[in-house]
mmCIF file of C-alpha atoms and ligand atoms in Angstrom:
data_model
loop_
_atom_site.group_PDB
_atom_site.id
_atom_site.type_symbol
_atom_site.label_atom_id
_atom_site.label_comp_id
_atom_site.label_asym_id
_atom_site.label_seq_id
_atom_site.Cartn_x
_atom_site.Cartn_y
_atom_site.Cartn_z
ATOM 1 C CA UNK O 613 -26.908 -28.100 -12.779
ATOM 2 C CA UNK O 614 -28.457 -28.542 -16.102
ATOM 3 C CA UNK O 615 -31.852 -30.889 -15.883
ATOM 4 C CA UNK O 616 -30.520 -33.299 -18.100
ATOM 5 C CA UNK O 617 -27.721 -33.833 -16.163
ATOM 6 C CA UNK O 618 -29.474 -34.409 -12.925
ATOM 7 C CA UNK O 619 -31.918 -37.187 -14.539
ATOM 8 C CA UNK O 620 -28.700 -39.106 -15.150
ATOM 9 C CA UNK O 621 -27.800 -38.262 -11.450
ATOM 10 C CA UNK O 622 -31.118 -39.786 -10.792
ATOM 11 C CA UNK O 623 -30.733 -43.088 -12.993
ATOM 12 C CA UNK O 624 -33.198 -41.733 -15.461
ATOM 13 C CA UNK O 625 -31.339 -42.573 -18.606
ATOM 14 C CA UNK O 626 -28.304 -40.791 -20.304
ATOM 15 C CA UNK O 627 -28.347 -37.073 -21.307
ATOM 16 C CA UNK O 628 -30.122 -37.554 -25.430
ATOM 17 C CA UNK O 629 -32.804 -40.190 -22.608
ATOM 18 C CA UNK O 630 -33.381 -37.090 -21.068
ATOM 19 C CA UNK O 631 -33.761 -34.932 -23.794
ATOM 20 C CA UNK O 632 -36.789 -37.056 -25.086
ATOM 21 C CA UNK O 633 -37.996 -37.416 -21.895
ATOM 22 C CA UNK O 634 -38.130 -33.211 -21.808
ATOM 23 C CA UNK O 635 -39.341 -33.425 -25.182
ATOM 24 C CA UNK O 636 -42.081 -35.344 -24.503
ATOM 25 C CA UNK O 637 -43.302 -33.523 -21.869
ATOM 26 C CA UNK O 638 -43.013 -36.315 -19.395
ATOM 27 C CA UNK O 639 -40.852 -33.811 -16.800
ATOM 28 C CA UNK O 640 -41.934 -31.422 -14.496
ATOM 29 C CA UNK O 641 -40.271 -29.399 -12.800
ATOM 30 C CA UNK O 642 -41.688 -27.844 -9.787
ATOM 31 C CA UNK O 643 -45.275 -28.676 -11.022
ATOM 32 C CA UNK O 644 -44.563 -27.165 -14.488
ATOM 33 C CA UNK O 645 -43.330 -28.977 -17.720
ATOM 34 C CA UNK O 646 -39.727 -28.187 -18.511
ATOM 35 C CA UNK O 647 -39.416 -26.883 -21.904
ATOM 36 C CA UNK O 648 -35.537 -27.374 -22.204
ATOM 37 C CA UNK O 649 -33.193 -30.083 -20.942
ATOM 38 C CA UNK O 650 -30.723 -28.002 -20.842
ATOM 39 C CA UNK O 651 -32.421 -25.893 -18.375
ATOM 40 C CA UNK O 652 -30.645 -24.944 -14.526
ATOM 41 C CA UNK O 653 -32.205 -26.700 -11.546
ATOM 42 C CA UNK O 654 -31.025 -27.064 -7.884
ATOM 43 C CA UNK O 655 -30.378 -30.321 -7.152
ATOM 44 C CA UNK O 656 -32.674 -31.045 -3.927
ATOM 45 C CA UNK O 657 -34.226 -27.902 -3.795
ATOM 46 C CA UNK O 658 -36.185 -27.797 -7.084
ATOM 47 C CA UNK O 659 -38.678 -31.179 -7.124
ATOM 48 C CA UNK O 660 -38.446 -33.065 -10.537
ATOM 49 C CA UNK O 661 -41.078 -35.482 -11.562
ATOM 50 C CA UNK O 662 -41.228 -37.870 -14.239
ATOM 51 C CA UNK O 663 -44.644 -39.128 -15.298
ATOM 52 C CA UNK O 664 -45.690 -37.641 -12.286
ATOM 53 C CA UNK O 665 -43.595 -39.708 -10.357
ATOM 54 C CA UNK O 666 -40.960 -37.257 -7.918
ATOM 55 C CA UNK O 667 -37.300 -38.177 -8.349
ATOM 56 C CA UNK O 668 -35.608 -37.564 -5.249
ATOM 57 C CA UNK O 669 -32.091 -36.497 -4.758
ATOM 58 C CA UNK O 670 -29.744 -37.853 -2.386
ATOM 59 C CA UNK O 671 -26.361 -36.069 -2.441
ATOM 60 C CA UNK O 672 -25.152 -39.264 -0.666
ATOM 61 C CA UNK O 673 -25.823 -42.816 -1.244
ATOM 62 C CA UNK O 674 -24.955 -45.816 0.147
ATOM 63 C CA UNK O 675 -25.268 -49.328 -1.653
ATOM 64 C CA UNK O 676 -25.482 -53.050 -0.166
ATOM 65 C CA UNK O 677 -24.289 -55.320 -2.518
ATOM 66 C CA UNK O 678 -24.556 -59.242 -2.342
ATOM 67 C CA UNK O 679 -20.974 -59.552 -4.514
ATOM 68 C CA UNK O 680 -21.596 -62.741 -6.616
ATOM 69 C CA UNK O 681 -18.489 -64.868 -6.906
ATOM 70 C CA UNK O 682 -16.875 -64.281 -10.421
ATOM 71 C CA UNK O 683 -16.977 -60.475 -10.719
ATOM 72 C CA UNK O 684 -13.984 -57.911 -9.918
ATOM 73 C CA UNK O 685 -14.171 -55.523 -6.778
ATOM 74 C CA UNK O 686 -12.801 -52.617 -8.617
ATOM 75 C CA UNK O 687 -14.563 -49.723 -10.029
ATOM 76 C CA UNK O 688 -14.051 -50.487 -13.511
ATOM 77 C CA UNK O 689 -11.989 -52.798 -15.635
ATOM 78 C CA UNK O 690 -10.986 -53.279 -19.157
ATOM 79 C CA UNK O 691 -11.513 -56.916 -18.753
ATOM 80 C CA UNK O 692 -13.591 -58.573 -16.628
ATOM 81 C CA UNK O 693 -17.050 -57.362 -15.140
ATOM 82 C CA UNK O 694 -16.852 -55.581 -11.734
ATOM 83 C CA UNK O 695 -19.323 -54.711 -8.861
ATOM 84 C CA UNK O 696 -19.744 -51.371 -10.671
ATOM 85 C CA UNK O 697 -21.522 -52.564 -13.549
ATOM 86 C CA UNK O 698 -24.046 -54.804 -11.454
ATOM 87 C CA UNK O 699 -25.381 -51.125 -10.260
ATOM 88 C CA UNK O 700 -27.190 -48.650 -12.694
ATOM 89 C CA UNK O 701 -24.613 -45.929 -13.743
ATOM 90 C CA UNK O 702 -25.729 -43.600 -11.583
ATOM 91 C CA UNK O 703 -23.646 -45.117 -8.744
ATOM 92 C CA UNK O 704 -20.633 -44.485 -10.202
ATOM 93 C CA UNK O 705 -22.006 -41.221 -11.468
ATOM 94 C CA UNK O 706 -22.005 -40.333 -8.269
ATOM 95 C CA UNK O 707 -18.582 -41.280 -7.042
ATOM 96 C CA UNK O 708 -19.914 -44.238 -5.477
ATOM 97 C CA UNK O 709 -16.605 -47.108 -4.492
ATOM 98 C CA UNK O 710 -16.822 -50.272 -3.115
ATOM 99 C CA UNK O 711 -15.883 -49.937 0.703
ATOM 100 C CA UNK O 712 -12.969 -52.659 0.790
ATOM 101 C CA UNK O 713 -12.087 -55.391 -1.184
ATOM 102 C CA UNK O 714 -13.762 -59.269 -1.772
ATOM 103 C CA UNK O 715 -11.548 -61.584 -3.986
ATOM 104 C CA UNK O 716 -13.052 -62.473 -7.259
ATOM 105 C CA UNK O 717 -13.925 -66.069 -5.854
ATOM 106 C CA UNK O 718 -15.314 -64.545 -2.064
ATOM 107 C CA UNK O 719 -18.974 -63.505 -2.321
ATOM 108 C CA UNK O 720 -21.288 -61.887 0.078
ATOM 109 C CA UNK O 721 -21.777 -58.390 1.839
ATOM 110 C CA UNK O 722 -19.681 -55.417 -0.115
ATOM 111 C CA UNK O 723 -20.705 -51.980 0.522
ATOM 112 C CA UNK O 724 -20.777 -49.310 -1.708
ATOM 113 C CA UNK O 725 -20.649 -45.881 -1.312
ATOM 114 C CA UNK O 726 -19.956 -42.078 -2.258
ATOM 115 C CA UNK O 727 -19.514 -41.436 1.323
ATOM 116 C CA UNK O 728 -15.296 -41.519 1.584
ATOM 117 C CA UNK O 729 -15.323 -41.349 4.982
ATOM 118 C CA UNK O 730 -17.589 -44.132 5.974
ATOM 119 C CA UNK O 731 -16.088 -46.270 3.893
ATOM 120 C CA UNK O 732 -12.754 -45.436 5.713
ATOM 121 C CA UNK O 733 -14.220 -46.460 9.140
ATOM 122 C CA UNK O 734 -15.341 -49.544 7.433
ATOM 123 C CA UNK O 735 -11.804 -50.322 5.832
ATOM 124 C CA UNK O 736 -9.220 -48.754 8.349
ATOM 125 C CA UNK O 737 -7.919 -51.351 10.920
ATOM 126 C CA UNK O 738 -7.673 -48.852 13.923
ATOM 127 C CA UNK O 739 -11.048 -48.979 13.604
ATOM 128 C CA UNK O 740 -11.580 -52.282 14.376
ATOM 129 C CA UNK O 741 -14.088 -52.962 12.566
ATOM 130 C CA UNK O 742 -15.639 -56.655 12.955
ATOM 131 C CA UNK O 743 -15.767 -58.649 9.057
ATOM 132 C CA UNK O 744 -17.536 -61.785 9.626
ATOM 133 C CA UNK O 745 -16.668 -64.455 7.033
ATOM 134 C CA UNK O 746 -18.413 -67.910 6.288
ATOM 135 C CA UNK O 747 -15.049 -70.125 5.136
ATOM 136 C CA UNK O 748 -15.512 -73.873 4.535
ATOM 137 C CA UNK O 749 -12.014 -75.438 3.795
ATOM 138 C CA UNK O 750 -10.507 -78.629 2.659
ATOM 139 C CA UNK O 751 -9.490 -80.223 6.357
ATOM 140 C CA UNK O 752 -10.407 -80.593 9.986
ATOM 141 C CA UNK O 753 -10.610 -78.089 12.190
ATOM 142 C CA UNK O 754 -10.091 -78.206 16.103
ATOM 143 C CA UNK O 755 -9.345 -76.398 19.016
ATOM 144 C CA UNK O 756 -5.741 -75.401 18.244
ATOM 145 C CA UNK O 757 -7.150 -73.626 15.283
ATOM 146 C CA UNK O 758 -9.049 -71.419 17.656
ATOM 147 C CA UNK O 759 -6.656 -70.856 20.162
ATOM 148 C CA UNK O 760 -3.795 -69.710 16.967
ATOM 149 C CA UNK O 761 -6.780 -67.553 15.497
ATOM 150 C CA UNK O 762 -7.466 -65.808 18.821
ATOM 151 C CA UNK O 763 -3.935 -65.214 19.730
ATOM 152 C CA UNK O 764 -2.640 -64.061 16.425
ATOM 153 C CA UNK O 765 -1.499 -65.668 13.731
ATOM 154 C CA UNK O 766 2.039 -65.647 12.036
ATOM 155 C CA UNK O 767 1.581 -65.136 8.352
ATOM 156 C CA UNK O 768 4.838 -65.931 6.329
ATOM 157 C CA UNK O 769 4.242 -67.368 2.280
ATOM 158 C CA UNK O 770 4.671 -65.911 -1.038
ATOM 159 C CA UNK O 771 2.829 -62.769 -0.768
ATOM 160 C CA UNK O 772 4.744 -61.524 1.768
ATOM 161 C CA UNK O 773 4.398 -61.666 6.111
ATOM 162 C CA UNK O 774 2.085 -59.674 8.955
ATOM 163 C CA UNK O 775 1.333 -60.598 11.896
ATOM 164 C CA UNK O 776 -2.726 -60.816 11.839
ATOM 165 C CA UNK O 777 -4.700 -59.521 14.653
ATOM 166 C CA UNK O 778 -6.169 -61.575 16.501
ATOM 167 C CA UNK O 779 -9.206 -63.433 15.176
ATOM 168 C CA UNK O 780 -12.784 -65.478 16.883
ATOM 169 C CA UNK O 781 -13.261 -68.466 14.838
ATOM 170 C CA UNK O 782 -16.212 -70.574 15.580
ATOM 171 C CA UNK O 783 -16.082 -74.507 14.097
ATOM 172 C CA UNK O 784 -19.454 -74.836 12.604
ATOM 173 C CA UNK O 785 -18.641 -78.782 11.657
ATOM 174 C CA UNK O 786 -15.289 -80.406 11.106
ATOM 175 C CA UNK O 787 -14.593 -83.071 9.312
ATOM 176 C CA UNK O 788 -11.141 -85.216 7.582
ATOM 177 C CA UNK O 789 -11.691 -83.394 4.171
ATOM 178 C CA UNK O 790 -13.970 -80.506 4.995
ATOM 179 C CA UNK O 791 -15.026 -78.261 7.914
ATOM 180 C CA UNK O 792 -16.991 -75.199 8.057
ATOM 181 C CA UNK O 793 -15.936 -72.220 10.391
ATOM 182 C CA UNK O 794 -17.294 -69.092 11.005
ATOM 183 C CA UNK O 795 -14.607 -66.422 11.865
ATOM 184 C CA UNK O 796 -14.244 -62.152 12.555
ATOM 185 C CA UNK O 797 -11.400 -60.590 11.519
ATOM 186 C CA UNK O 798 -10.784 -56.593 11.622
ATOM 187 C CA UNK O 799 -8.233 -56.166 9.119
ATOM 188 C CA UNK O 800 -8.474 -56.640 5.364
ATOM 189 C CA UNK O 801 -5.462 -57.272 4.123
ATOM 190 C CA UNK O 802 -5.049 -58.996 0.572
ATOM 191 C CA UNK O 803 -6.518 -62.782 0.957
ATOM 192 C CA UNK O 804 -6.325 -62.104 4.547
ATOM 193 C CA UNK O 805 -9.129 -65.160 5.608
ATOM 194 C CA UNK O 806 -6.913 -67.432 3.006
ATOM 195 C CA UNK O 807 -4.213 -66.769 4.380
ATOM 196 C CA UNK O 808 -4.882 -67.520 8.012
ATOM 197 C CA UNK O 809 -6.317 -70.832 7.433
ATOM 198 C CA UNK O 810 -3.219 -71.683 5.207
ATOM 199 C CA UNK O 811 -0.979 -70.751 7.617
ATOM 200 C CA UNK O 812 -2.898 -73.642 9.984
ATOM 201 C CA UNK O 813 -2.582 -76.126 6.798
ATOM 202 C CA UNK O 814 -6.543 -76.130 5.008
ATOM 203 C CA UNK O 815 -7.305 -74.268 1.946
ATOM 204 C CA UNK O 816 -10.448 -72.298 1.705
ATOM 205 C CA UNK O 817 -12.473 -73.424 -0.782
ATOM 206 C CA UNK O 818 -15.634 -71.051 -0.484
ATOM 207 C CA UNK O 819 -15.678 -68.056 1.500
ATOM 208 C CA UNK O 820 -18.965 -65.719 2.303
ATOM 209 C CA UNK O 821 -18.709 -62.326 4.151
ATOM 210 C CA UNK O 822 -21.909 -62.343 6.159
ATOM 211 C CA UNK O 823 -21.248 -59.041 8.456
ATOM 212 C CA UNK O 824 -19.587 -56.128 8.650
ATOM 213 C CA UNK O 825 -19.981 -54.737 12.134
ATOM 214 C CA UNK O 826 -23.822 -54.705 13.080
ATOM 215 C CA UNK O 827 -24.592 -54.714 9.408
ATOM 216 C CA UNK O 828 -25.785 -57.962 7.980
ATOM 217 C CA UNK O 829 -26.237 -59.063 4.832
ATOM 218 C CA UNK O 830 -29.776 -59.137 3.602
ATOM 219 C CA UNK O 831 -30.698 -62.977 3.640
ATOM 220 C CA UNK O 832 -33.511 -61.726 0.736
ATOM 221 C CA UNK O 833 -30.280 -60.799 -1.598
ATOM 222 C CA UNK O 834 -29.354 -63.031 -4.224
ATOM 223 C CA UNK O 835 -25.821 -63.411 -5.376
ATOM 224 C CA UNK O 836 -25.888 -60.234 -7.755
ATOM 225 C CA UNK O 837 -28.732 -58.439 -5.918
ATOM 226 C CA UNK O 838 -28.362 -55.134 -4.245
ATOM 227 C CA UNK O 839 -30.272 -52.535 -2.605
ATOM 228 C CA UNK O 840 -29.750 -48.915 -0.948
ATOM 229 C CA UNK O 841 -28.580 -48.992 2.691
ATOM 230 C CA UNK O 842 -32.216 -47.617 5.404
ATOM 231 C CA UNK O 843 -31.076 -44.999 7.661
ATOM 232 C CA UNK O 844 -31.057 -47.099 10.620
ATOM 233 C CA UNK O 845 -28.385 -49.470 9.304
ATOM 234 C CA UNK O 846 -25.842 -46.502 8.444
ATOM 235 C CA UNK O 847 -26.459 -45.370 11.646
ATOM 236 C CA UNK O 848 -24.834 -49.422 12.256
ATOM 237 C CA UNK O 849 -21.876 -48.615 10.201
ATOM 238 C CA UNK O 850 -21.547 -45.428 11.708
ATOM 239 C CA UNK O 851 -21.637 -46.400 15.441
ATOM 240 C CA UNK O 852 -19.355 -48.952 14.869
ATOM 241 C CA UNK O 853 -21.510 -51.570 17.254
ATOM 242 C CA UNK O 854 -20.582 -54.665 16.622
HETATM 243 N N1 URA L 1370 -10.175 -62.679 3.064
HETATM 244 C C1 URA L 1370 -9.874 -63.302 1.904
HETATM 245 O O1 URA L 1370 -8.981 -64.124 1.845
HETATM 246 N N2 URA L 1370 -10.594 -62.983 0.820
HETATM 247 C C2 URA L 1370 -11.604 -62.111 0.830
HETATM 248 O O2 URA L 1370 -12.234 -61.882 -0.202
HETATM 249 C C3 URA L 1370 -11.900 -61.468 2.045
HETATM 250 C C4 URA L 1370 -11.166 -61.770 3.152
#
């Protein structure tokens, strides 16, 4: 592909960025100063350096995103802001999609990636993939609630019915007017955590994914912060343990 084009692949600016960049004489490829931006490399067989820095190329990549509450998980919008733009265009460059779906109100663990099928495993219900969600709602919570969430709940109301799978939910604190639960689902179906607790009469107020299988989210990401997935926690998403 044409050198220009591959230092936008790499998050190095847009394609005139480049250009100065070449210009400048700040780009080397394989040891030598490229003349021409518009010159043919091989992605990740050719090495590119910028200020003597290499850029590496990763034909994959895979994104963990601390979704902050407020922004849109869609890959773009005419609107409203969405996980996309928190990234640097490269991302989306790339191909890169948020793996699922958080409400605009739900923050917490979203993956991203430009790896279709792993985001399937992450998504698909046969899977069975474990989502582990922080909820704090407006009412008590007791053992019934447990016992309906483990054996499956009924959903009827106005966005239609299912019957959800069944669900662990563990009462952190419960309380008249507000209780905090922790509970694994491993479907996503739209407002599916809102849902269930509706359907046992609380309304979720604040709602946090914390897990999705193994994976964790990164306690040192801030609402808004994200970072590239190591190897050793695809290998989590990819293994399915949970
Ligand atoms: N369940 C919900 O209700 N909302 C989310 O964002 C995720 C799961």
């Amino acid at each position: 592909m044409r050198l220009d084009k591959l230092l936008g692949m790499l998050g190095e600016g847009t394609r005139s960025e480049a250009r100065d960049l070449v210009r400048a004489g700040r780009v080397l490829v394989n040891g030598v100063p490229a003349r021409d931006a518009g010159m043919q490399v091989m992605a990740g067989q050719d090495s590119v350096a910028l200020d003597g820095r290499a850029l590496e190329y990763k034909p994959v990549r895979h994104v963990m995103l601390h979704k902050p509450q407020g922004v849109l998980t869609a890959a773009r919008d005419k609107k409203q802001p969405t996980v996309m733009d928190l990234l640097p265009p490269m991302y989306a460059a790339m191909g890169c999609m948020p793996a699922g779906r958080l409400d605009k109100d739900t923050e917490g663990l979203l993956i991203i990636t430009s790896d279709g099928q792993l985001a399937h495993r992450i998504i698909s219900p046969k899977k069975e993939v474990g989502k582990v969600y922080l909820a704090h709602v407006d009412g008590p919570l007791g053992e019934a609630d447990i016992r309906a969430f483990a054996a499956g709940l009924h959903i009827s109301d106005s966005d239609g019915e299912f019957d959800a799978a069944p669900a662990v939910l563990e009462i952190l604190s419960s309380a008249a007017e507000r209780s905090e639960a922790r509970v694994r689902v491993t479907e996503g179906k739209y407002h599916q955590v809102k849902r269930m607790f509706a359907a046992r009469g609380v309304q979720v107020v604040y709602l946090k994914r914390l897990r999705i299988g193994a994976l964790a989210l990164d306690p040192a990401l801030a609402p808004g912060q994200w970072r590239e997935l190591e190897d050793d926690e695809i290998e989590l998403l990819e293994t399915e343990a949970d």
